[in-house]
Structures are given as structure tokens and as C-alpha cells.
Coordinates of C-alpha atoms in Angstrom, one line a residue:
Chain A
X1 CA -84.1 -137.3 -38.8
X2 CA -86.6 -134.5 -37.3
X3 CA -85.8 -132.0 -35.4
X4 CA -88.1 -130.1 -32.5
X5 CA -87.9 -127.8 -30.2
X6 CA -89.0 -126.4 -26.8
X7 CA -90.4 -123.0 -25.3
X8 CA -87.6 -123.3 -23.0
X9 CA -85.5 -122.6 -26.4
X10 CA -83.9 -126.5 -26.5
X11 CA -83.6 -128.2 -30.0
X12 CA -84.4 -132.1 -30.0
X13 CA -82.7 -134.0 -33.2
X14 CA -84.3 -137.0 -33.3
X15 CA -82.7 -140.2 -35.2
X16 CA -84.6 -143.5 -34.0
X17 CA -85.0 -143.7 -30.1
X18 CA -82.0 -141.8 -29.4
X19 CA -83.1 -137.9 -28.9
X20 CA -79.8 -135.6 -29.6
X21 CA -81.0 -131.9 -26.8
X22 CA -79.0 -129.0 -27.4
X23 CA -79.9 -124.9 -27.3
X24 CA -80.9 -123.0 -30.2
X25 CA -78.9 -119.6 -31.2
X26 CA -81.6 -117.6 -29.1
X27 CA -81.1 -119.2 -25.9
X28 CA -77.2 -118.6 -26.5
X29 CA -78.4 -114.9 -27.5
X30 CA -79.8 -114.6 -24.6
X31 CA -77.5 -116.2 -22.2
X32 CA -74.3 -114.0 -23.4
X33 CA -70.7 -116.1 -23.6
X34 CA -70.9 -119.5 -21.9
X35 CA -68.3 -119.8 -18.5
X36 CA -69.3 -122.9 -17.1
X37 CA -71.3 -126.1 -18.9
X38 CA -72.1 -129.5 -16.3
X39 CA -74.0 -132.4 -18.7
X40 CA -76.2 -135.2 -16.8
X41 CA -74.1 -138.5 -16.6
X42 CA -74.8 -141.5 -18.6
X43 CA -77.6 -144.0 -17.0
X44 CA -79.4 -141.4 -15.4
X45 CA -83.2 -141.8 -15.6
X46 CA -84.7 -138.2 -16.2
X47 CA -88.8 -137.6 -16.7
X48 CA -89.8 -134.7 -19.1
X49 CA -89.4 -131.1 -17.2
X50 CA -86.3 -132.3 -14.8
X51 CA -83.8 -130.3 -14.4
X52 CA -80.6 -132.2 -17.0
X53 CA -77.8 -129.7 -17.5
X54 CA -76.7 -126.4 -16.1
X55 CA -75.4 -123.3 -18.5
X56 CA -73.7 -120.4 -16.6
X57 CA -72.7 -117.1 -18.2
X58 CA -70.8 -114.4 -16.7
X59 CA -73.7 -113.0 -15.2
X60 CA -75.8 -116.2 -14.2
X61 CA -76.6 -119.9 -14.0
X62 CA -80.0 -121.0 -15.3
X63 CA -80.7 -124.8 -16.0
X64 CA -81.4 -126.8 -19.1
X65 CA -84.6 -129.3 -18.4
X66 CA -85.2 -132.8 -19.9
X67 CA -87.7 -132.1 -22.9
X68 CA -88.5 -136.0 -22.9
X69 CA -88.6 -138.5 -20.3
X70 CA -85.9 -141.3 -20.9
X71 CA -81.9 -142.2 -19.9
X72 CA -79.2 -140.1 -20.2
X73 CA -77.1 -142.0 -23.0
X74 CA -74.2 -139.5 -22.9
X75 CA -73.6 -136.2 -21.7
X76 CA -70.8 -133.8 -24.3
X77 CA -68.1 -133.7 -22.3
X78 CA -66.9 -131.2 -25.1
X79 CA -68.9 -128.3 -23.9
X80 CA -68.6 -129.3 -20.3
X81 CA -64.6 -129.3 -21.0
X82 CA -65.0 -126.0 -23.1
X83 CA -68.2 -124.1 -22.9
X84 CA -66.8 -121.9 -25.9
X85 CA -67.5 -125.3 -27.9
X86 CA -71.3 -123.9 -28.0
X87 CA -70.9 -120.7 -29.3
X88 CA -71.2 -120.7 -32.9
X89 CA -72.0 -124.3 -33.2
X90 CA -75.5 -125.0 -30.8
X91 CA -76.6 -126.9 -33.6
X92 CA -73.7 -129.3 -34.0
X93 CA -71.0 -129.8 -31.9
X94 CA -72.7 -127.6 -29.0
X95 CA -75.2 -130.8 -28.4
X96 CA -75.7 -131.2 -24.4
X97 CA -76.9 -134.8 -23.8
X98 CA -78.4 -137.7 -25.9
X99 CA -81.7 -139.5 -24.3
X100 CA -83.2 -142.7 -24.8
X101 CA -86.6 -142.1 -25.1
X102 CA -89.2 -144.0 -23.1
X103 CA -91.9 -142.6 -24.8
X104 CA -91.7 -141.0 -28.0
X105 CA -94.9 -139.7 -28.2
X106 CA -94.2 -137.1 -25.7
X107 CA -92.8 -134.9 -28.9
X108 CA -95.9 -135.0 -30.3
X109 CA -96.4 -131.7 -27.8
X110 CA -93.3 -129.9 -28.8
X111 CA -92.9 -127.9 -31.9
X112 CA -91.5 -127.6 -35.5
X113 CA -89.2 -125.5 -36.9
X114 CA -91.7 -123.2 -38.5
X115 CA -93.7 -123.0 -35.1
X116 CA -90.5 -122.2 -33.1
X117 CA -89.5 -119.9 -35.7
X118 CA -93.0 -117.9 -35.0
X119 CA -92.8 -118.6 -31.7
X120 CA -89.4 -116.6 -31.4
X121 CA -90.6 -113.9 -33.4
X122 CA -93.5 -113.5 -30.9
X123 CA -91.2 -112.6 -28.5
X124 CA -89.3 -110.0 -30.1
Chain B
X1 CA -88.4 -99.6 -6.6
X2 CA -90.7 -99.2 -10.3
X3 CA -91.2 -102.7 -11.4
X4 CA -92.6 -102.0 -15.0
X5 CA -90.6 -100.5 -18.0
X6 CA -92.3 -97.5 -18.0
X7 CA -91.4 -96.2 -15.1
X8 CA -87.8 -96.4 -15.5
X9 CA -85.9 -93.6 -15.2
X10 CA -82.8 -92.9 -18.4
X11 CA -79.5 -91.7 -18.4
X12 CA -78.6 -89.1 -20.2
X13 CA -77.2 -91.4 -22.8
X14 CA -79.4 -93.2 -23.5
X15 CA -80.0 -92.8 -27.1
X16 CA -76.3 -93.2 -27.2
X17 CA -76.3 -96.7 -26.1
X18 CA -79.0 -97.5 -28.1
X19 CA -77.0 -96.8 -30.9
X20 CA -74.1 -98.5 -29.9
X21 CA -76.6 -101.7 -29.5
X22 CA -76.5 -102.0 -25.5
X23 CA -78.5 -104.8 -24.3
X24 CA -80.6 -102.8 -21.8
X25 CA -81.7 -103.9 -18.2
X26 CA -83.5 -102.4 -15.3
X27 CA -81.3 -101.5 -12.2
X28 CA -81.5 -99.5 -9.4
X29 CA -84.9 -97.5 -11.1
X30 CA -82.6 -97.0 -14.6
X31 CA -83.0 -98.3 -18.2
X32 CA -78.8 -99.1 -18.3
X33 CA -76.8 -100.7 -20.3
X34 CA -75.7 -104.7 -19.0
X35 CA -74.0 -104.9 -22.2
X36 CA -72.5 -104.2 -25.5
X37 CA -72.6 -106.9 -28.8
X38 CA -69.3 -107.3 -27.4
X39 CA -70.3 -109.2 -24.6
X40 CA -69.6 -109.7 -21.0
X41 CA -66.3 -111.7 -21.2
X42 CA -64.8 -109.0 -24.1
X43 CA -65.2 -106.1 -22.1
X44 CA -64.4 -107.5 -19.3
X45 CA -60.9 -108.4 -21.1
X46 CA -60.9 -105.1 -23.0
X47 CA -61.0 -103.2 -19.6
X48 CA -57.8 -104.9 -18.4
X49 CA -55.8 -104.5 -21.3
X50 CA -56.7 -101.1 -22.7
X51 CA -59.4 -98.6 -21.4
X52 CA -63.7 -98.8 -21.2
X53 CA -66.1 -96.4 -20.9
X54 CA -69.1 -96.6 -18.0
X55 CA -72.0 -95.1 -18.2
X56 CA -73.0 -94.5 -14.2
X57 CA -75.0 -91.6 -14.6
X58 CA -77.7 -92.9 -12.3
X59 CA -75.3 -92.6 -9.6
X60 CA -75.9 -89.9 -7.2
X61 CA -73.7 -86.9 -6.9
X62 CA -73.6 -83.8 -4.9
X63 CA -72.4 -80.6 -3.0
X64 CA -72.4 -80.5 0.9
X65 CA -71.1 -77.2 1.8
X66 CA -70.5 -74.7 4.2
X67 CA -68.1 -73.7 6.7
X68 CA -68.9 -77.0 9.0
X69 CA -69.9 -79.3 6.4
X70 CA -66.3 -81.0 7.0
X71 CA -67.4 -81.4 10.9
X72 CA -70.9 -82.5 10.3
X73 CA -70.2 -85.3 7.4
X74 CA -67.6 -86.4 9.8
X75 CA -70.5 -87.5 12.0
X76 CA -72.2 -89.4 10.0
X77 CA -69.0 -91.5 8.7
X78 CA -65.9 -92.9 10.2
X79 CA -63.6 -91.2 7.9
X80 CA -60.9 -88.6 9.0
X81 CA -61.9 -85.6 6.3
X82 CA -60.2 -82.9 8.7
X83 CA -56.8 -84.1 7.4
X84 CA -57.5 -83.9 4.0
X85 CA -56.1 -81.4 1.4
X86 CA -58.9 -79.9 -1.3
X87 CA -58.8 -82.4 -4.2
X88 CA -58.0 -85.6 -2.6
X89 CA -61.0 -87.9 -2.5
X90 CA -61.5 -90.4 0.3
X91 CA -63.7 -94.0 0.2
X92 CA -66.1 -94.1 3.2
X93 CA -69.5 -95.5 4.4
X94 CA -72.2 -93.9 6.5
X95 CA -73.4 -95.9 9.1
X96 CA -76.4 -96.4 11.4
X97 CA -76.1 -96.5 15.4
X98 CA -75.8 -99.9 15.1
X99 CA -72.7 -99.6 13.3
X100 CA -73.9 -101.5 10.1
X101 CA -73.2 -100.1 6.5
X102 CA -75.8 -97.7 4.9
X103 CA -74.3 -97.1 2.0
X104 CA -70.5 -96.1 0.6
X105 CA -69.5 -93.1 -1.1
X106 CA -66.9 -91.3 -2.5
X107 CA -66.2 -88.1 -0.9
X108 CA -63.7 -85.3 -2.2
X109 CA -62.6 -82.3 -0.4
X110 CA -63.4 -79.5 -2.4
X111 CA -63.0 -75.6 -1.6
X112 CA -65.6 -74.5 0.7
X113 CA -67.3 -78.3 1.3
X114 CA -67.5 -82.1 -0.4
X115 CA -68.5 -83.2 -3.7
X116 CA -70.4 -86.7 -3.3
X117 CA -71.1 -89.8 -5.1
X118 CA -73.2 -92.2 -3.8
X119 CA -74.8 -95.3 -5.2
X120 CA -77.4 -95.4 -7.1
X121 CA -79.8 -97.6 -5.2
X122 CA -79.5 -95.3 -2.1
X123 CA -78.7 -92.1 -3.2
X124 CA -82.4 -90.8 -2.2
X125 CA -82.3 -92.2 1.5
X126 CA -78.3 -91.4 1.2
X127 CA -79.1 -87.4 0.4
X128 CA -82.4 -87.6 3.0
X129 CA -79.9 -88.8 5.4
X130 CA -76.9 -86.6 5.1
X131 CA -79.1 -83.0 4.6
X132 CA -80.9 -84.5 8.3
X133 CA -77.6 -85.2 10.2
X134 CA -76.3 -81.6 8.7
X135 CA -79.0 -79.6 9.0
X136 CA -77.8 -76.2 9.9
X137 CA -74.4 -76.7 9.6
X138 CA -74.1 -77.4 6.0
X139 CA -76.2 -77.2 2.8
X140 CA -76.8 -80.4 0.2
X141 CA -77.0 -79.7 -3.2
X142 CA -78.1 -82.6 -5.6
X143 CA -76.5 -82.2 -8.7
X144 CA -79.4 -83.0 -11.4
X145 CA -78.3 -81.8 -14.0
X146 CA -74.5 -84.0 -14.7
X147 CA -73.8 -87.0 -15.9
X148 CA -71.1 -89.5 -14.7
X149 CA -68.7 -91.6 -17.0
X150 CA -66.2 -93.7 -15.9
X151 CA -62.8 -94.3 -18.2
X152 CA -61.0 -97.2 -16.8
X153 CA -58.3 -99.4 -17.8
X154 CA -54.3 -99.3 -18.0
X155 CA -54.5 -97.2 -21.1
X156 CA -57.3 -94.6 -19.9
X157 CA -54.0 -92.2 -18.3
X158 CA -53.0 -91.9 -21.7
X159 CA -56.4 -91.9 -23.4
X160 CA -57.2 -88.7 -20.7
X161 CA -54.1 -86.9 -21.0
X162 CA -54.5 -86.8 -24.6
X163 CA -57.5 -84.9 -24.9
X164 CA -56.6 -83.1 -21.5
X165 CA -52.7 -82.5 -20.7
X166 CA -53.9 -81.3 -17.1
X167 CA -55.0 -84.8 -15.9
X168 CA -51.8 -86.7 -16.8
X169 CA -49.9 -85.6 -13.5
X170 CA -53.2 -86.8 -11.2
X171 CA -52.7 -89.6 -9.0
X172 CA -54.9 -91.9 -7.7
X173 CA -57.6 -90.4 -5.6
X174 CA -57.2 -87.2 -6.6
X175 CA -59.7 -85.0 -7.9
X176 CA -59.6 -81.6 -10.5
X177 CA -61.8 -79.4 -12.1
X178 CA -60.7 -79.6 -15.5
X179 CA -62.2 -78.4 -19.0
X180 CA -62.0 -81.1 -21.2
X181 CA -62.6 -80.0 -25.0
X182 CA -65.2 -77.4 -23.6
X183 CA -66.8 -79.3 -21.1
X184 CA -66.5 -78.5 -17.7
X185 CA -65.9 -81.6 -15.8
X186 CA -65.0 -82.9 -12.3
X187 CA -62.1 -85.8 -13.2
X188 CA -61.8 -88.0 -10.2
X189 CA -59.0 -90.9 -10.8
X190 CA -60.8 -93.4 -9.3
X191 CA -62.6 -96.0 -9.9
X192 CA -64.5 -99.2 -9.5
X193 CA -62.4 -102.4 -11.8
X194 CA -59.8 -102.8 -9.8
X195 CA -57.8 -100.7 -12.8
X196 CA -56.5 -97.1 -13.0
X197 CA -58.9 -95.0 -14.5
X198 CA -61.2 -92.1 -14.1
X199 CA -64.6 -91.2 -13.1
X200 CA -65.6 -87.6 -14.7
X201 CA -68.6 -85.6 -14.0
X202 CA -70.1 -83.5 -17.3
X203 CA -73.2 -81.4 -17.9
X204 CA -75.9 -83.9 -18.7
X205 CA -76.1 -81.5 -21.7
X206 CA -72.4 -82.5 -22.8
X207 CA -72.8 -86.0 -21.8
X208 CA -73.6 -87.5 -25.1
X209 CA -70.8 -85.4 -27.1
X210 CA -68.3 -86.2 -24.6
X211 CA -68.6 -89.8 -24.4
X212 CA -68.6 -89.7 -28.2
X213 CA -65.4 -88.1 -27.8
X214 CA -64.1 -90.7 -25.3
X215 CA -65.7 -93.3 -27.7
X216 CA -63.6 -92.0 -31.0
X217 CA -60.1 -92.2 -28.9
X218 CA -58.8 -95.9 -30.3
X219 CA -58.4 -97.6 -27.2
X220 CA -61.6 -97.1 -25.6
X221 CA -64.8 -99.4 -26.1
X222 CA -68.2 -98.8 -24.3
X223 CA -68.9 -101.7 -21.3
X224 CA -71.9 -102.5 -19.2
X225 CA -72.8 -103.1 -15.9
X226 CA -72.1 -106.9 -16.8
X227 CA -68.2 -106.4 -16.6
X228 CA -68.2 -103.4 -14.0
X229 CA -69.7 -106.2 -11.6
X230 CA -67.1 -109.2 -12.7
X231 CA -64.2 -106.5 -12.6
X232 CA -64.9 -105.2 -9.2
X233 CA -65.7 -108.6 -8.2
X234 CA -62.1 -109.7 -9.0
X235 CA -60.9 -106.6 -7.5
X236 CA -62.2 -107.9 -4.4
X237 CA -64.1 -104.4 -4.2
X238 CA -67.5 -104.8 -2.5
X239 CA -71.3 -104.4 -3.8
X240 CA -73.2 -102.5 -1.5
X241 CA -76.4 -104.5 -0.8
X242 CA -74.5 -107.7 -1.2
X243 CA -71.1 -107.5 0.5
X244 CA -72.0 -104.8 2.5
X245 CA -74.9 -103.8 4.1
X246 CA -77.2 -102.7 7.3
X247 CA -76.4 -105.7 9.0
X248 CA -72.3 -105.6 8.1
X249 CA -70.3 -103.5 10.0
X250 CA -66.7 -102.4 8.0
X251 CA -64.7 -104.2 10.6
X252 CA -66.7 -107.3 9.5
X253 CA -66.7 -106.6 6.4
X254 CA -63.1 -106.1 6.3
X255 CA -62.8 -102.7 5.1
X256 CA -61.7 -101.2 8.3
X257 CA -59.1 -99.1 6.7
X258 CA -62.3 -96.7 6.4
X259 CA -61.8 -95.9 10.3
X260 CA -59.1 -93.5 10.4
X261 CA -56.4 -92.9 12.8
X262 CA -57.8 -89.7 14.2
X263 CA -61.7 -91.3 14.5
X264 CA -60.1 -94.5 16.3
X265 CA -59.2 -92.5 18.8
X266 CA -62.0 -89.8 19.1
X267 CA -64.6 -91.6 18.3
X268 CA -67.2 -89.7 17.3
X269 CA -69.4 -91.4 14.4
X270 CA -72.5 -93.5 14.6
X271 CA -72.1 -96.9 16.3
X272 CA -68.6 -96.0 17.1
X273 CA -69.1 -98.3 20.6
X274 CA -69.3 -101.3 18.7
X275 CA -66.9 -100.6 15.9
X276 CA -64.4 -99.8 18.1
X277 CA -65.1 -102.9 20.5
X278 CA -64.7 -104.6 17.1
X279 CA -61.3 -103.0 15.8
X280 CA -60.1 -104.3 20.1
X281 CA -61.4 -107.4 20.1
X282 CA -62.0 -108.9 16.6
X283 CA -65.8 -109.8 15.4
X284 CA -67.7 -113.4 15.0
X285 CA -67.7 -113.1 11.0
X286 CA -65.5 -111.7 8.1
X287 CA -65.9 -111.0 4.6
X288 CA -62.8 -113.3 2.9
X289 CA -62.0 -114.1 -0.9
X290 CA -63.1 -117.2 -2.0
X291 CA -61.3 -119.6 -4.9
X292 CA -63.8 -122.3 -5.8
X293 CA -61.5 -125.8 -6.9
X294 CA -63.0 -126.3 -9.7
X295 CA -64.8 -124.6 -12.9
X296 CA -68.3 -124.2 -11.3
X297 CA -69.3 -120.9 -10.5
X298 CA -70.3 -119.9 -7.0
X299 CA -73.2 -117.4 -6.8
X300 CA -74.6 -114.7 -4.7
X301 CA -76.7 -117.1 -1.4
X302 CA -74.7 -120.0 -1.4
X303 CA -73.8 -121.8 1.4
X304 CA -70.5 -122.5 3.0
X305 CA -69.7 -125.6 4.9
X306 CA -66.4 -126.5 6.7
X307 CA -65.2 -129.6 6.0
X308 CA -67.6 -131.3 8.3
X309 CA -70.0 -130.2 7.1
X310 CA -70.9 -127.6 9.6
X311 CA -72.3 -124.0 7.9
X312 CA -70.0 -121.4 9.1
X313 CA -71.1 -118.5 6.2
X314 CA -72.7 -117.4 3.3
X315 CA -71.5 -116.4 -0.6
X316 CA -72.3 -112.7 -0.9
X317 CA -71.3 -112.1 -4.5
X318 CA -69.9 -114.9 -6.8
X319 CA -69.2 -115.6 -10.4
X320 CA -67.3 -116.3 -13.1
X321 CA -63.8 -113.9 -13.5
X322 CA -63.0 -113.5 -16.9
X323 CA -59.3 -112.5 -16.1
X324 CA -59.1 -114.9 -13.5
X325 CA -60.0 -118.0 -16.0
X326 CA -62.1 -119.2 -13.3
X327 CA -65.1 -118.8 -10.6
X328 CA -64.4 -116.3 -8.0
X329 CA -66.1 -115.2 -5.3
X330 CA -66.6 -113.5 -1.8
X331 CA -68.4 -113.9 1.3
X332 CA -68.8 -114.3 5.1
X333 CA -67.4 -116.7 7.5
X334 CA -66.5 -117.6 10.7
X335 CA -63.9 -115.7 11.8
X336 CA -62.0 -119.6 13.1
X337 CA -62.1 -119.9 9.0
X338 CA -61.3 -116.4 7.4
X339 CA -57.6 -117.4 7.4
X340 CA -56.6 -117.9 3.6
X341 CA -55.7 -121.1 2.5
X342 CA -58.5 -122.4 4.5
X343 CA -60.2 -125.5 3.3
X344 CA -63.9 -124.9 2.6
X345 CA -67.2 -126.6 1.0
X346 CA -69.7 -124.2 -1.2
X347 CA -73.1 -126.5 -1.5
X348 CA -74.0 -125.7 -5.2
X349 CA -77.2 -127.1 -6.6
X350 CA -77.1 -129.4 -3.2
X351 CA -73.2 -130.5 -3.4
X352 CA -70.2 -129.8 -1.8
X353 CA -67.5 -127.8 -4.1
X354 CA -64.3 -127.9 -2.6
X355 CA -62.4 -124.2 -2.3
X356 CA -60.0 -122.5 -0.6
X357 CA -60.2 -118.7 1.6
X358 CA -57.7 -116.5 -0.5
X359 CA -56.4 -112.8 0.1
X360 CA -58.0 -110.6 -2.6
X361 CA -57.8 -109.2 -4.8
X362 CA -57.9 -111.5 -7.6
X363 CA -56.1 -109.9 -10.2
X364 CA -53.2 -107.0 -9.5
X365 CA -54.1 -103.3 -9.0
X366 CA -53.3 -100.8 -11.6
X367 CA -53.2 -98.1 -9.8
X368 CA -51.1 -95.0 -10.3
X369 CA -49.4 -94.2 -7.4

């Protein structure tokens, strides 16, 4: 299993054609205490860039965007039920939606976990 | 407004949240504080149950004095200051001939004149404004050199009286001059959280020692302008620029508590032709409370549909309300629809969200009376 990530701070666990999209600690960092989580339905066909989930914090709503084309094979409804389910756990349990990849080489363009870990530090 | 970092103007605090860890964010032309590593929702919570400390320094505050600054203020605002004892503070709004909202302020009768705090945002226009519409009866002095803290929560009466006997007798809306450990400050119980509390002017020289003060009382915990905006929000208190503006007039906005008695009947203020037609015969739109069904927050631009579908307003401010559990929000409608309990639809990310029109506030008032 590999993992990559996005510049949009998503992380995309990979484990045959089934592509596991969550957000890394720094998104969450960024975003402040979760209120309000809504995770794409099962079935729905979603190109790369497309607009998936919604996060809302206190403060505001921003959206969380398909890093790979494919169909929506679940949505958590744990973090949709309990946003809190994220915090602490973006890596695990705080998973948004699983995909089935239609075309697997689109992660060929998104990066490691050294190059998001330098990518990060850029932007401190 | 500056648009790059540098240009931003500081508190006089600044190093103080720095220290503390604040998350800083530009508003209103100021570097300030949107948070604490406590986060939004915790000081939010914090506020309710026990006491927070502000920072709104960038607010503006001044003197407008003289022996007909009373009668000339009361010309720009619909507010009754004649009636009004020394140290008893009043919410108004000065308004343009149209009768729409400039900007709202607090304004305290003090010996010989007002002491003013305005927002912010405005406070440059606000001043421009009120030393024009006074000139020669009154002179404007801009106080520079203080800083303004707010201490609010349930426990900040006894956090206050603690390290100042003199305040614990103060009721809401009442102002002192009180020294406080050696700093000379104005102590207004007032607020903006929907809590009791205190706003307190210091020297901008004592600022930093004083909030440390503040800081080292066991109740108190620094907040942002994250939870000042979700607290007043529940409190069903309005954002000027939002909820209130040029095109609002208070009757609209349903704040028309700010015309007094004496000004109904006299008149006497800018746009008082329309107000007063409004306060007769009712207006188009009205600023309601709004209680989205579910969990999805409502924000600031949204639309609002009747059940038919039909647009009949607009969201104004909306978010999530940490002590409400739940979205919450406020905005304008047609005045057929501003009756609470009113069925309504608020088009989120292009669907309909069932809620309801509710009175506000949200959460109870903990005012001392």
C-alpha cells in the first residue's frame, strides 16, 4: 500500500484500485475544529479536480476535490455523523471517501511523502 | 483598505499575542488575533462558562465634548442622550439621510461630553463624520494613545471585582473611571458575546501589563475574533457591514429600540422621514434568526427560498454555534415571512436546506441587571 498526496493537502492510501482520500494534519491545522463534514455518496462518478466532500470549521466551509478520477465507493459516514472523528485521527479513521480509480496513472502526478513533506515546509 | 502584510497596522499587544501563540489574521487594516491554540470552539465554550479576554484595540474610541456636544451627536443618531445620567452608556447608529446604518457605536455620557467607541472598519469615516456634523458645537478628540480589552463571561463580575472592589456594584451599561492596580481605566460593562462582561479602556502603555494581569486571574483565557464573531452571532447581536449597513435601516434591521421615545416624537435625526414612516407603517424586509434543520452550516450570501421556491431574502451572517450544538444564522426576509416558526429553504451549494425563522437570541443573556 502507497500513500500520496495533494497540494490541496489530501492524502491518497492506495491498496489495489481502491484509492482511500482523506486530509493530512496540516489541512486540519489550518482548518481549526471541524463543525460540519458532508462525504460524496456511493456510485457517484467524479473526474480528478471535482469538487467530492465539504469540511466546515467554525469560521468557514472550504471543499475537499477528487485527487483521481473514478466512483465514489463509499463516503465515512463517521466523520459526516461526528466531524470530531477527524481530529486526531486524519490518517485513520478520519478517511473521507474511497474511489475506484479509472485510471491509475493519474497518481503518477501527485506526490510522496518526502515531496509533501518539503512541500509543507515550503510554506511555512 | 492595505492588502499586503506590511502595511498592517498592530495593537498594542501584539507581542503579547504572539507569545500566547495567536493565529494572526488581517482585519479591518490590523495584524489581530482570529485565535488562540485553543481553538475556535474552546473559547467559544470557555467564554460562556467562565470569563475571556478580547483584544479590540483597533476599535476606535473617543471624546466629543463641549457644552452642546449632547445636542449635536443627537443629530447625527436617533438616540435620546438628553435623558441620560453621566456614566450610563447607550447602543446607537449614525445614519445617512437615507436613513440606512453607517455605522454603531457605543456612546457613554460622561461629565462635560461622550466617550465613543466605534468600529474599527469605520472609525476614520465615523470620526470625519461626527467632527463635520459638530463642528462648532463640540470638539472630537481621538484617543490614540489607549488600548481596549474586553473581559466577558459569567465569571468576569467576579474576576473584575477582585482586582477592583469598585466595579462589582456596576450594572450593565454603566460606565466608571476606575484605577485598576495603577492603571487608569474607563470600565464599561458591556459587551459584545451575548455574556456579562466588561469592555475597559487602558493607556496603550499599560495595555500589555494589564492584560497580563487579566491573563494571571484563573478563570480568564485569551480569545480571538474567531469566537467574538460565533458568540455575538448566537447572541443575535449584529455585524456592521453584514447585518447592518448603508442600505439597512434599524427598523429593518430590527433594532428599532435605538429610536427613543423622545426622538420618535421630535424627530430630529437624519432620514428621520423614512424611519418614522417605517416605525407607522412596517417595512418590505426584516432581519429574523434563522435555525437551519439540519447540521449544515448556513453562511454569510446565501439564499432564502419559501417553500416554493420563490427568493424572499438573503443570509447576512451564518455559521456554526458552538453553544448552540448547531448552524445558526441571521438574515433578511420578506416581512410576509419574518414571523418565527416560519418554514423556509437556504440553497447551500445549490440545495434546498430546510429551516425555520426563530426569535433570537440563541443562547440566554447574562446580563447583570
Amino acid at each position: 500500500m502507497s500513500v500520496k498526496y495533494t497540494n490541496d493537502h489530501e492524502w491518497i492510501s492506495i491498496d489495489g484500485d481502491i484509492a482511500t482520500v482523506g486530509v493530512t494534519d496540516y489541512a486540519l491545522q489550518q482548518l481549526g475544529d471541524l463543525v460540519f463534514v458532508e462525504v460524496p455518496e456511493a456510485g457517484r462518478v467524479v473526474s480528478k479536480g471535482d469538487e467530492a466532500a465539504v469540511v466546515e470549521s467554525v469560521k468557514a466551509a472550504s471543499e475537499v476535490y477528487a485527487p483521481i478520477s473514478g466512483e465514489v465507493a463509499e463516503g465515512n459516514s463517521a466523520v459526516a455523523d461526528d466531524p470530531a472523528t477527524v481530529s486526531g485521527d486524519t490518517s485513520g479513521n478520519g478517511w473521507f471517501f474511497k474511489i475506484k480509480m479509472s485510471d491509475a496513472s493519474e497518481l503518477d502526478s501527485l506526490m510522496d511523502d518526502a515531496g509533501y513533506k518539503a512541500y509543507v515546509d515550503g510554506l511555512e | 483598505m492595505p492588502d499586503s502584510q506590511e502595511d498592517l497596522q498592530t495593537t498594542p499587544l501584539d507581542s503579547l499575542h504572539r507569545e500566547l501563540g495567536a493565529k494572526m489574521v488581517p482585519f479591518a487594516g490590523y495584524d489581530m488575533p482570529v485565535q488562540y491554540p485553543a481553538g475556535i470552539l474552546k473559547e467559544h465554550l470557555h467564554t460562556r462558562e467562565s470569563a475571556s479576554l478580547f483584544d479590540v484595540s483597533h476599535m476606535g474610541q473617543a471624546f466629543l465634548m463641549g457644552d452642546e456636544a449632547i445636542e449635536a451627536f443627537e443629530t447625527l443618531v436617533p438616540g435620546d442622550y438628553q435623558v441620560m445620567a453621566e456614566g450610563k452608556t447607550r447602543y446607537t447608529v449614525l445614519l445617512n439621510d437615507q436613513g440606512g446604518i453607517l455605522d454603531d457605536l457605543m456612546a457613554t455620557r460622561i461629565a462635560g461630553g461622550l466617550y465613543l467607541v466605534v468600529n474599527a472598519a469605520c472609525k476614520d469615516q465615523d470620526f470625519a463624520h461626527i467632527e463635520a456634523g459638530t463642528a462648532g458645537k463640540a470638539n472630537l478628540e481621538i484617543l490614540t494613545d489607549r488600548a481596549l480589552l474586553a473581559l466577558q463571561g459569567p465569571k468576569a463580575g467576579d474576576v473584575l471585582a477582585r482586582l477592583a472592589p469598585e466595579t462589582e456594584d456596576m450594572k450593565f451599561m454603566n460606565f466608571r473611571e476606575v484605577n485598576i492596580q495603577g492603571h487608569e481605566c474607563f470600565v464599561t460593562r458591556s459587551g459584545y458575546t451575548g455574556e456579562d462582561g466588561f469592555e475597559i479602556s487602558v493607556p496603550s502603555k499599560d495595555a500589555e501589563a494589564f492584560a497580563k494581569l487579566l491573563l494571571s486571574q484563573p478563570e480568564v483565557e485569551p480569545a480571538g475574533l474567531g469566537s467574538r464573531d460565533s458568540l455575538r452571532l448566537e447572541a443575535g447581536l449584529c455585524l456592521y457591514g453584514h447585518d447592518i449597513t448603508t442600505e439597512t435601516t434599524p427598523i429593518e434591521g430590527d433594532i428599532k429600540w435605538v429610536v427613543n421615545k423622545r426622538r420618535r416624537e421630535e424627530g430630529g435625526f437624519p432620514g428621520a422621514a423614512i424611519i418614522l414612516d417605517q416605525l407607522a407603517n412596517g417595512t418590505e424586509r426584516l432581519r429574523v434568526g434563522i435555525l437551519p434543520d439540519g447540521r449544515a452550516p448556513a453562511r454569510e450570501g446565501t439564499e432564502i427560498q419559501d417553500t416554493n421556491g420563490n427568493t424572499i431574502g438573503t443570509i447576512t451572517s451564518g455559521g456554526f454555534g458552538p453553544s448552540v450544538g448547531g448552524p445558526v444564522a441571521m438574515g433578511y426576509v420578506a416581512t410576509a415571512f419574518a414571523e418565527p416558526g416560519t418554514a423556509i429553504n437556504l440553497i447551500v451549494r445549490g440545495k434546498p436546506l430546510a429551516a425555520k425563522v426563530v426569535k433570537m437570541p440563541f443562547t440566554d443573556k447574562s446580563y447583570k441587571t
